[in-house]
CSV table of C-alpha atoms in Angstrom, one decimal:
chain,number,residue,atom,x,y,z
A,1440,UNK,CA,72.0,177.7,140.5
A,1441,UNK,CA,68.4,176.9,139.0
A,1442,UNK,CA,67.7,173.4,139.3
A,1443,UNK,CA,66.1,171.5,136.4
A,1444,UNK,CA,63.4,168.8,137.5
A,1445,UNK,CA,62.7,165.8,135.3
A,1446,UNK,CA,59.2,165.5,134.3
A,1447,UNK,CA,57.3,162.7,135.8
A,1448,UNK,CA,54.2,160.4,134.2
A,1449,UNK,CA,51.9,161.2,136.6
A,1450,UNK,CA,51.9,164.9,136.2
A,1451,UNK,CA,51.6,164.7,132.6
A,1452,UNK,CA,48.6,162.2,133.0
A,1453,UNK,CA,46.9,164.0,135.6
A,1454,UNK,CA,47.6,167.4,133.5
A,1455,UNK,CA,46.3,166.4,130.2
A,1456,UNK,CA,43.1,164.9,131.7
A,1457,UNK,CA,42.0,168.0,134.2
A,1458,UNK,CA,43.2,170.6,131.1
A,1459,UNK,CA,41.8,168.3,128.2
A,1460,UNK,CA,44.4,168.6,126.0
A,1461,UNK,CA,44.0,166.0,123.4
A,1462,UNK,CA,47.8,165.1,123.1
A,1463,UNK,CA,51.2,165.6,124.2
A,1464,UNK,CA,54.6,165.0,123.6
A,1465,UNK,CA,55.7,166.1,127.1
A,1466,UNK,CA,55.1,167.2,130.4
A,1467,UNK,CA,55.4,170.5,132.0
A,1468,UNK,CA,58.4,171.0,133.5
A,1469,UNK,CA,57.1,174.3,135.2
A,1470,UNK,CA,54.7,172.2,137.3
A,1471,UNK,CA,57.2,169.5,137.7
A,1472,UNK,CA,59.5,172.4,139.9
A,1473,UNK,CA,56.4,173.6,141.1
A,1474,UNK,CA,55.2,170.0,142.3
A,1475,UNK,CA,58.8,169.3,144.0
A,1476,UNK,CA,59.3,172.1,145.9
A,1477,UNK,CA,55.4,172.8,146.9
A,1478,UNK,CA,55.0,176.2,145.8
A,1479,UNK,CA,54.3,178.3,142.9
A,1480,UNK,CA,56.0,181.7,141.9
A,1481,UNK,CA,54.7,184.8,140.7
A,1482,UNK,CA,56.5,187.9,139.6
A,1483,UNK,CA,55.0,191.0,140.1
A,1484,UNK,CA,55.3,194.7,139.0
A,1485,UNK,CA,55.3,197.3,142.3
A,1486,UNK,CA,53.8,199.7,140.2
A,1487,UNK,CA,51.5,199.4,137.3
A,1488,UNK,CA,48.1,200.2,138.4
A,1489,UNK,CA,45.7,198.7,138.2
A,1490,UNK,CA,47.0,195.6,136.7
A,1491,UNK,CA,50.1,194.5,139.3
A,1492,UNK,CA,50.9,197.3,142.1
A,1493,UNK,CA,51.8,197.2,146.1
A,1494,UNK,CA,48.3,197.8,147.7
A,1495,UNK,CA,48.3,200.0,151.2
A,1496,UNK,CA,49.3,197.1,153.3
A,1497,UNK,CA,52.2,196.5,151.0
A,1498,UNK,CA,51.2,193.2,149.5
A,1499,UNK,CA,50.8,192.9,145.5
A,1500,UNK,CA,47.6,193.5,144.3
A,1501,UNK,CA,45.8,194.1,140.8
A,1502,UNK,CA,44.2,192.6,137.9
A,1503,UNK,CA,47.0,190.5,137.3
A,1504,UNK,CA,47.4,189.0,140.3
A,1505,UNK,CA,43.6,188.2,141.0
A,1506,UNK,CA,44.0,185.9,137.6
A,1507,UNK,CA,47.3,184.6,138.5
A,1508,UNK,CA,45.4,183.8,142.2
A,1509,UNK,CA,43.0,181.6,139.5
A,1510,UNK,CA,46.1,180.0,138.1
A,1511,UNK,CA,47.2,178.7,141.5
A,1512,UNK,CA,44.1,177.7,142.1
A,1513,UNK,CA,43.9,175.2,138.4
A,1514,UNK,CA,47.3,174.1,139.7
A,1515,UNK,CA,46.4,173.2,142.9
A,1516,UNK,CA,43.6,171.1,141.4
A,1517,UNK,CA,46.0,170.0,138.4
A,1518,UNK,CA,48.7,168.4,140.8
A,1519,UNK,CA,46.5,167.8,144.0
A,1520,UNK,CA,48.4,169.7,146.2
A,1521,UNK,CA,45.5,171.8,148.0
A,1522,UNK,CA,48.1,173.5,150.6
A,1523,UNK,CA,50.7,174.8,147.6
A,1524,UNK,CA,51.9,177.5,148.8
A,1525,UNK,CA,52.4,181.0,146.8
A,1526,UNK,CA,55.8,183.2,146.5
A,1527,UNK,CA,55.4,186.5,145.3
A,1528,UNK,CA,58.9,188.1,143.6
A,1529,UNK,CA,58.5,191.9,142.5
A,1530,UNK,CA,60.1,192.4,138.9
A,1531,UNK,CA,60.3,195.0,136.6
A,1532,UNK,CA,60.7,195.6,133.1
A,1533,UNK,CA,64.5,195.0,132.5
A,1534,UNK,CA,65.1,192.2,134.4
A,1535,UNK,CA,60.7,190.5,134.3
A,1536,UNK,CA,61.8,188.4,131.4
A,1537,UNK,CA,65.2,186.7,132.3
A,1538,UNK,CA,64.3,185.9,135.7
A,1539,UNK,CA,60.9,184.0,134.6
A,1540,UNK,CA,63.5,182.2,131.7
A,1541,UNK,CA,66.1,181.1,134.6
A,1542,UNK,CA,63.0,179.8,136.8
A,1543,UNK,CA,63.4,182.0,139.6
A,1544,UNK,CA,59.2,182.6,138.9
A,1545,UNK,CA,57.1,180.4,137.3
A,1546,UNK,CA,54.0,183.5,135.9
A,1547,UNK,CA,55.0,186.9,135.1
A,1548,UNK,CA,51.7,188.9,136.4
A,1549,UNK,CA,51.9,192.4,135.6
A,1550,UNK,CA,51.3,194.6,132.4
A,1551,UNK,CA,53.8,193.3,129.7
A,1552,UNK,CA,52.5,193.5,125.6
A,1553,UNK,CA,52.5,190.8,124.1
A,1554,UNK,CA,55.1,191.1,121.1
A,1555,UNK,CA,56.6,189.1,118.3
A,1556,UNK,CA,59.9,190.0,119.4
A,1557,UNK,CA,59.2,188.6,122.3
A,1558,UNK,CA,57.6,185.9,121.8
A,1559,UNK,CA,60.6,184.4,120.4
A,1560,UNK,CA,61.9,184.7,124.3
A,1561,UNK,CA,58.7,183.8,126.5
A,1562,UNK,CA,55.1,182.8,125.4
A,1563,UNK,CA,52.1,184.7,126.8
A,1564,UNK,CA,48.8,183.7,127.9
A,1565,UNK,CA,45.2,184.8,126.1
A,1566,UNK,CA,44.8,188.7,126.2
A,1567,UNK,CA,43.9,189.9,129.5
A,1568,UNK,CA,43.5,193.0,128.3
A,1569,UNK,CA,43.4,194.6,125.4
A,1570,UNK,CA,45.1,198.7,125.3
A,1571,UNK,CA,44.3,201.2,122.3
A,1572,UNK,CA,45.5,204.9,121.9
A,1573,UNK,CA,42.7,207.4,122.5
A,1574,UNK,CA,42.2,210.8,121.9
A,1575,UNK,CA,41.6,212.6,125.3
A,1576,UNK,CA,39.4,216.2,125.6
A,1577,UNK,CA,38.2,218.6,127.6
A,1578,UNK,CA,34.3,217.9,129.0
A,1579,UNK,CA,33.6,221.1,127.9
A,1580,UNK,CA,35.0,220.3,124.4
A,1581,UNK,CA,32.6,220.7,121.3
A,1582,UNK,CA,35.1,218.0,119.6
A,1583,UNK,CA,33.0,214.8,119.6
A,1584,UNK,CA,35.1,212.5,117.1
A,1585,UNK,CA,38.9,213.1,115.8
A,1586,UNK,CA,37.4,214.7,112.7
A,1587,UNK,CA,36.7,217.8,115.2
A,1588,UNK,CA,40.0,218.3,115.6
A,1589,UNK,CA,40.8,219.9,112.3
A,1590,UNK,CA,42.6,223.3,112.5
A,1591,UNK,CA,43.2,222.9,115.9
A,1592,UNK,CA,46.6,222.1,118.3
A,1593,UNK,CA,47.3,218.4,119.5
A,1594,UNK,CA,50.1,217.6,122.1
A,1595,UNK,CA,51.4,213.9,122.5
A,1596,UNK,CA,54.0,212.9,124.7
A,1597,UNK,CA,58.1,212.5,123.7
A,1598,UNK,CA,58.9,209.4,122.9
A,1599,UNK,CA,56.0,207.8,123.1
A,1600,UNK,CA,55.5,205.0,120.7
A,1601,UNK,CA,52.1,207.1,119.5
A,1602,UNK,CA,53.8,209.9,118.1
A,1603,UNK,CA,54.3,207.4,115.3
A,1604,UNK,CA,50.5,205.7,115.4
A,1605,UNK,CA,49.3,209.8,115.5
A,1606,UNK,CA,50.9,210.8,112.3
A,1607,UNK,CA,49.2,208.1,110.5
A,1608,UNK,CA,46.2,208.6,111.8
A,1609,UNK,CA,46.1,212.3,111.3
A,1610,UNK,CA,47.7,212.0,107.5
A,1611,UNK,CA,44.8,208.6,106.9
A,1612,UNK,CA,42.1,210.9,107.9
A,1613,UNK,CA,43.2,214.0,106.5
A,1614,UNK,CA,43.5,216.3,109.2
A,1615,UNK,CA,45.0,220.0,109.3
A,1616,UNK,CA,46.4,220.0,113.2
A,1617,UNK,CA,49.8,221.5,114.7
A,1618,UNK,CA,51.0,218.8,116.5
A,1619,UNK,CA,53.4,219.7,119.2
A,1620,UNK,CA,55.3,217.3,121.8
A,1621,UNK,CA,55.6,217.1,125.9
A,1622,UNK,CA,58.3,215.9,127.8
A,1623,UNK,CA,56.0,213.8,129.8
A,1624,UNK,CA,52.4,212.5,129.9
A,1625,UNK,CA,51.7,214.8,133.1
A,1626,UNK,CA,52.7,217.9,130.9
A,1627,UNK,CA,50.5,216.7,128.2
A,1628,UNK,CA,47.6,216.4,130.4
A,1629,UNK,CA,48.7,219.7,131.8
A,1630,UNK,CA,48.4,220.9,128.2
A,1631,UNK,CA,45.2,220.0,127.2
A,1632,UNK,CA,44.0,221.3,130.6
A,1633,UNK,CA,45.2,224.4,130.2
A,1634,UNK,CA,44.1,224.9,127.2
A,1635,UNK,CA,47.1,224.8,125.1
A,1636,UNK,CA,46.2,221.7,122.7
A,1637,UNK,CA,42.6,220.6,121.8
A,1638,UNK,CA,43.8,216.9,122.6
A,1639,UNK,CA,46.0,214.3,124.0
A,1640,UNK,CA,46.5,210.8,122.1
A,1641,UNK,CA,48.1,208.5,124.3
A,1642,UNK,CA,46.8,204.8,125.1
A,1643,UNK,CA,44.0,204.8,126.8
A,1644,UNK,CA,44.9,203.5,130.4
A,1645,UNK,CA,47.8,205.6,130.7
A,1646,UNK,CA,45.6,208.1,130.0
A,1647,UNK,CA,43.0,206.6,132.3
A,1648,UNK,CA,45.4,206.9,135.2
A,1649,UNK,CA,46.5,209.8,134.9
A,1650,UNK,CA,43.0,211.8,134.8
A,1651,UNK,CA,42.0,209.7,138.0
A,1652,UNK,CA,44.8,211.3,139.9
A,1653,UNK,CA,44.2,214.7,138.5
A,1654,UNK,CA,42.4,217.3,140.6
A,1655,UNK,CA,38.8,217.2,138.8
A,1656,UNK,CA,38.9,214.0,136.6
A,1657,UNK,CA,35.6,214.6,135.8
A,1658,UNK,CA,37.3,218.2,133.5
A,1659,UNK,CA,38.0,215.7,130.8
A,1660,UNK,CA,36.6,212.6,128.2
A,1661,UNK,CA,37.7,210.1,126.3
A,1662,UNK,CA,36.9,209.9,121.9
A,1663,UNK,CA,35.1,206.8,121.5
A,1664,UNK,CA,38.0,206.0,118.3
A,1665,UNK,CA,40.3,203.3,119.2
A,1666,UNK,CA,43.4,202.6,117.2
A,1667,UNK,CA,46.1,200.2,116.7
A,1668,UNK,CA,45.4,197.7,119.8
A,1669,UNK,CA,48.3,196.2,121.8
A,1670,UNK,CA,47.4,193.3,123.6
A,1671,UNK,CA,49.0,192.5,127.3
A,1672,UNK,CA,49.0,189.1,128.8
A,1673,UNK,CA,50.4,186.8,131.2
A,1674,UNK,CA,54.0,185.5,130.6
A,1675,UNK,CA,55.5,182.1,131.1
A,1676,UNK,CA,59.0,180.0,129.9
A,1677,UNK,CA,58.5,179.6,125.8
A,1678,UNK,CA,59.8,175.8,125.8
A,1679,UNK,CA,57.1,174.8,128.3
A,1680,UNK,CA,53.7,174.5,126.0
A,1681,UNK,CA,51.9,172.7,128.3
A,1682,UNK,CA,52.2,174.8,131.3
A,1683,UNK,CA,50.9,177.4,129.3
A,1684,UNK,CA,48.1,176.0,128.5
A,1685,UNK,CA,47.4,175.3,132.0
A,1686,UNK,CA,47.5,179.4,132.0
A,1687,UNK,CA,45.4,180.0,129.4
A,1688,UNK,CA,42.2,177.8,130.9
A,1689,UNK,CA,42.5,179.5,134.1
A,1690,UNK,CA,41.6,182.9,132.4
A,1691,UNK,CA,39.3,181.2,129.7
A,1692,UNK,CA,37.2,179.7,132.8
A,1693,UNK,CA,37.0,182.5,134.2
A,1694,UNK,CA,35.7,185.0,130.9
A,1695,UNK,CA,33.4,182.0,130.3
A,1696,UNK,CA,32.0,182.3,133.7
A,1697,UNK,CA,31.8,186.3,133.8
A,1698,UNK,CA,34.3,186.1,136.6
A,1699,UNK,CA,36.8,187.7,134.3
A,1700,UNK,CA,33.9,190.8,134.0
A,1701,UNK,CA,33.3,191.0,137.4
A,1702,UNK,CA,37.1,191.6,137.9
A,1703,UNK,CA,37.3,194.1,135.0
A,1704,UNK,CA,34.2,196.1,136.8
A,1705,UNK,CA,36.3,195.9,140.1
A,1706,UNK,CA,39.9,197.3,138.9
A,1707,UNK,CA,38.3,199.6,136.0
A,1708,UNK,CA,35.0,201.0,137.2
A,1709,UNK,CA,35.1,200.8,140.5
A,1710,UNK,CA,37.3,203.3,143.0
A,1711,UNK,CA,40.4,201.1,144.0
A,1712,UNK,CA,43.1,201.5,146.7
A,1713,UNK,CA,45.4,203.0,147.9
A,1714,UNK,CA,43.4,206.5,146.9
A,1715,UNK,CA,40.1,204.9,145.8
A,1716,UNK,CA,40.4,206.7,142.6
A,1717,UNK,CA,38.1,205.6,139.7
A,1718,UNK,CA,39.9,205.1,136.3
A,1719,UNK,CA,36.4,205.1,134.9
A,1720,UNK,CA,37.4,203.1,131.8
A,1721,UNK,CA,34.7,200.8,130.7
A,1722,UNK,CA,35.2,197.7,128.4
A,1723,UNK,CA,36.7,198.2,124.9
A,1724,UNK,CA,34.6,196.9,121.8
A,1725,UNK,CA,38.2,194.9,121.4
A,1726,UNK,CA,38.2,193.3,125.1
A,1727,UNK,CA,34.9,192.3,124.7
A,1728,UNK,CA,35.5,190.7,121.8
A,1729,UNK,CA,38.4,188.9,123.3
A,1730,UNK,CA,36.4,188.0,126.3
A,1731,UNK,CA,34.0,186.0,124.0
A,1732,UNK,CA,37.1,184.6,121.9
A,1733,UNK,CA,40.2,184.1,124.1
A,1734,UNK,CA,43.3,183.9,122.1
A,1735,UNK,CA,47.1,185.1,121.9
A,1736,UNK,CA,46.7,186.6,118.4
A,1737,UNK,CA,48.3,190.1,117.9
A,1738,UNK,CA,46.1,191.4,115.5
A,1739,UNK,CA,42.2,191.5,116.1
């Protein structure tokens, strides 16, 4: 049984001044159960590198979780409660969303796109990152932009949601290519290894992780073309406004103090455990521009 704790004055005073919220018609009730039983929650994924994953000592690691850690922090501050403890609850994608709406966690910090459809079940933070579908090459490739790829055999994988985005893009911009399907992303990248397709269009950090656990990651390139972007971001209970925006100045502190790049450079740039591999994946044009401009917004 989930209890339901009655917001008090104090929190909501003490909230509105640290977060500057003009006005109010409530308090959080997320920091009111957080408040009374002296701990926050966060849900986790076990597996989406390098945003929410189990690290080699077993204990959640990731993007995510470094800008959740900055959420515990502003709540800390927010109720005055420097020893508030932290619970960490792995969750994945069938069950992420009814267990933040029943309370059993307070953040959902993992890899989840921010949608319309679901938005009408949760509310998400500011974009903490910002994924595009690329087109992937081989090094040695004489294919520079998509145009390149006229006359020539593309592979994308079954059932991805970019078999879709790709015939749009292909029939927008013209292009004679056989387009031919995988039955998983490893057999597409095996596929364009191989030779067998000129490309791979897939988003770009699935793509990303995939060439950083391949043999020679170094055998293949990104197009510099980004297309329809998806936007992933925190998640927290939809009928709790305030506690989101709690959320959202946590990360917006830390783009404004270049904390939030720092972070980027260390999960994207950088070689990262448990393998040390390097998803060599520098800033999109469309991060950066959410960096500068923090907001929820599903379009750019």
């Amino acid at each position: 049984m989930i209890r339901r704790y009655a917001p008090t004055l104090a929190i909501a005073a003490l909230s509105l001044a640290l977060l500057d919220v003009p006005t109010a018609q409530a308090a959080s009730s997320t920091l009111d159960k957080i408040r009374e039983v002296g701990k926050i929650t966060l849900g986790y994924r076990e597996a989406s590198i390098p945003f929410a994953y189990l690290g080699s000592d077993q204990k959640p690691t990731g993007l995510s979780l470094d800008l959740c850690s900055a959420v515990a922090d502003k709540i800390r501050i927010v109720l005055q409660r420097p020893e508030l403890g932290i619970d960490y609850v792995p969750v994945n994608a069938s069950n992420r969303i009814p267990l933040l709406q029943n309370g059993t966690i307070d953040v959902e910090c993992g890899s989840t796109t921010n949608t319309a459809e679901r938005q009408r079940q949760v509310s998400f933070s500011v974009a903490t990152y910002v994924a595009s579908p690329r087109w992937l090459v081989s090094a040695t490739s004489g294919v520079m932009e998509p145009k390149g790829l006229d006359g020539q055999t593309v592979v994308i994988t079954q059932g991805s949601l970019n078999v879709a985005v790709a015939k749009q893009v292909l029939d927008e911009q013209k292009l004679n290519v056989t387009l031919i399907q995988a039955k998983d992303h490893a057999e597409s990248l095996l596929m364009l290894g191989t030779g067998r397709a000129a490309a791979w269009f897939e988003d770009d950090i699935l793509i990303a992780g995939l060439v950083a656990n391949a043999s020679d990651p170094k055998a293949f390139r990104m197009l510099g073309a980004t297309y329809a972007p998806s936007y992933y971001g925190l998640m927290t209970r939809r009928e709790d406004a305030e506690f989101k925006a709690l959320v959202d100045t946590a990360i917006k502190e830390n783009m404004a103090s270049g904390a939030f790049n720092q972070l980027y450079a260390k999960w994207f740039e950088a070689p990262i455990p448990p393998k040390g591999q390097n998803l060599r994946l520098p800033m999109s044009e469309a991060m950066k521009a959410r960096v500068a401009s923090p907001s929820d917004a599903l379009a750019p």
